[in-house]
Amino acid sequence: MNADLHCHSTVSDGLLAPADVVRRAHANGVELLALTDHDEVGGLAEAAAMAEELGLGFANGTEISVSWGDDHTVHIVGLGVDPADARLRDGLAGVRSGRDSRAMRIAAELARVGIPAAYEGALRYAGNPALVSRSHFARYIVEVGMARDVKSVFDHWLAKGKPGYVRHPWATLEEAVGWIRGAGGIAVVAHPGRYRLSTAGTREFLAAFKDLGGEGIEVLSGSHGDEQAREFASIARTFGFLASRASDFHGPGESWVDLGRVPELPPDLVPVWTRLS
Ligand code: AMP
Ligand code: MN
Ligand code: MN
Ligand code: MN
């Protein structure tokens, strides 16, 4: 089954409109797609309608930004959520409402290192102050010629520890898992290999996630190498997590992996899509 259960549209920091994400997934041979915009469900109706037109399986999703421990940001994907659920919608709106003031703080830090007008620049890419993300800053910084591509902007300016990084309180893990479960969804840890947690810290985080009712983990992610895929397959077995498969596609030319172009899950794992109807 070519399932791709994590990707982005222009409703967050992706480059394609929701319907175009679905068209591209279909052209790439995806059989089941979940759109998972950051802290948003606003693209799901458009994506679902296009999926229906093309006969492509579709699951509603979102990717919630969460603060964990001592200034770690982790992402929790919700699959099969009801986008009309009031508690989920209110929760996501609360998370988004912090993005504008965070963007102003990022811009102030960037101005100190010689990159002026970055708030206005990023907002032009985002189109909406509640959606401004570091990806939009990265596109602006490439535009003004301060970096050759988005990835190097993160390496020089936006990653944790770099001049344009600011601390920000996102949702708590308990809130994110609670909103997802309350909306009938399955909570899945996004790209666990991306977090700079120690081995013990990773286990502590996953144990807390499981205690709260979290059920899945992205074993295969566009940001995992082969070794990480093996590591998180093993963790899925140990914790009894459902396994997800995810490109985390953001747009042509800007993503490590295109829609649906993710390896197969190890056959002994239980795929999370067996629980999506
Ligand atoms: P934000 O939610 O504003 O913190 O932005 C996070 C987004 O930035 C992620 O969802 C990715 O799309 C992007 N991102 C984070 N780290 C990198 C990186 N090293 N290279 C490229 N994009 C990144
Ligand atoms: Mn993103
Ligand atoms: Mn993410
Ligand atoms: Mn993502």
mmCIF file of N, CA and C and ligand atoms in Angstrom, residues 6-8 12-13 36-38 63 75 77 190-191 194 218 223 247-250, ligand 4:
data_model
loop_
_atom_site.group_PDB
_atom_site.id
_atom_site.type_symbol
_atom_site.label_atom_id
_atom_site.label_comp_id
_atom_site.label_asym_id
_atom_site.label_seq_id
_atom_site.Cartn_x
_atom_site.Cartn_y
_atom_site.Cartn_z
ATOM 1 N N HIS A 6 1.639 12.234 5.784
ATOM 2 C CA HIS A 6 2.174 13.486 6.350
ATOM 3 C C HIS A 6 2.683 14.360 5.208
ATOM 4 N N CYS A 7 1.996 15.481 4.966
ATOM 5 C CA CYS A 7 2.470 16.441 3.967
ATOM 6 C C CYS A 7 1.796 17.781 4.192
ATOM 7 N N HIS A 8 2.267 18.788 3.467
ATOM 8 C CA HIS A 8 1.842 20.172 3.719
ATOM 9 C C HIS A 8 1.369 20.870 2.454
ATOM 10 N N SER A 12 -0.365 25.747 5.307
ATOM 11 C CA SER A 12 0.686 25.988 6.316
ATOM 12 C C SER A 12 1.940 26.448 5.575
ATOM 13 N N ASP A 13 2.998 25.643 5.576
ATOM 14 C CA ASP A 13 4.233 26.105 4.937
ATOM 15 C C ASP A 13 4.582 25.313 3.684
ATOM 16 N N THR A 36 -1.499 17.095 6.369
ATOM 17 C CA THR A 36 -1.249 17.382 7.791
ATOM 18 C C THR A 36 -0.604 18.762 7.941
ATOM 19 N N ASP A 37 -1.364 19.800 7.637
ATOM 20 C CA ASP A 37 -0.789 21.135 7.773
ATOM 21 C C ASP A 37 -0.510 21.458 9.236
ATOM 22 N N HIS A 38 0.515 22.291 9.453
ATOM 23 C CA HIS A 38 0.893 22.668 10.816
ATOM 24 C C HIS A 38 -0.254 23.402 11.505
ATOM 25 N N GLU A 63 -0.748 18.523 11.938
ATOM 26 C CA GLU A 63 0.531 18.319 12.629
ATOM 27 C C GLU A 63 0.656 19.411 13.688
ATOM 28 N N HIS A 75 6.719 17.473 17.130
ATOM 29 C CA HIS A 75 5.504 17.571 16.321
ATOM 30 C C HIS A 75 4.686 16.291 16.462
ATOM 31 N N VAL A 77 1.450 14.365 14.887
ATOM 32 C CA VAL A 77 0.475 14.289 13.794
ATOM 33 C C VAL A 77 -0.801 13.632 14.318
ATOM 34 N N ALA A 190 5.614 12.619 14.931
ATOM 35 C CA ALA A 190 6.201 12.959 13.633
ATOM 36 C C ALA A 190 7.723 12.878 13.705
ATOM 37 N N HIS A 191 8.345 12.444 12.612
ATOM 38 C CA HIS A 191 9.819 12.423 12.426
ATOM 39 C C HIS A 191 10.606 12.366 13.739
ATOM 40 N N ARG A 194 14.292 13.548 14.178
ATOM 41 C CA ARG A 194 14.741 14.940 14.050
ATOM 42 C C ARG A 194 15.010 15.618 15.387
ATOM 43 N N GLU A 218 6.100 7.716 13.388
ATOM 44 C CA GLU A 218 6.576 7.660 12.010
ATOM 45 C C GLU A 218 7.892 6.886 11.987
ATOM 46 N N SER A 223 12.515 12.661 6.537
ATOM 47 C CA SER A 223 13.741 13.144 7.194
ATOM 48 C C SER A 223 14.479 12.048 7.968
ATOM 49 N N SER A 247 6.115 11.205 3.895
ATOM 50 C CA SER A 247 7.152 11.966 3.176
ATOM 51 C C SER A 247 7.481 13.282 3.878
ATOM 52 N N ASP A 248 6.493 13.893 4.534
ATOM 53 C CA ASP A 248 6.622 15.276 5.045
ATOM 54 C C ASP A 248 6.923 16.238 3.896
ATOM 55 N N PHE A 249 6.298 15.956 2.763
ATOM 56 C CA PHE A 249 6.497 16.781 1.557
ATOM 57 C C PHE A 249 5.987 18.213 1.777
ATOM 58 N N HIS A 250 6.816 19.189 1.370
ATOM 59 C CA HIS A 250 6.425 20.602 1.456
ATOM 60 C C HIS A 250 6.294 21.251 0.071
HETATM 61 MN MN MN B 4 5.527 18.238 8.614
#
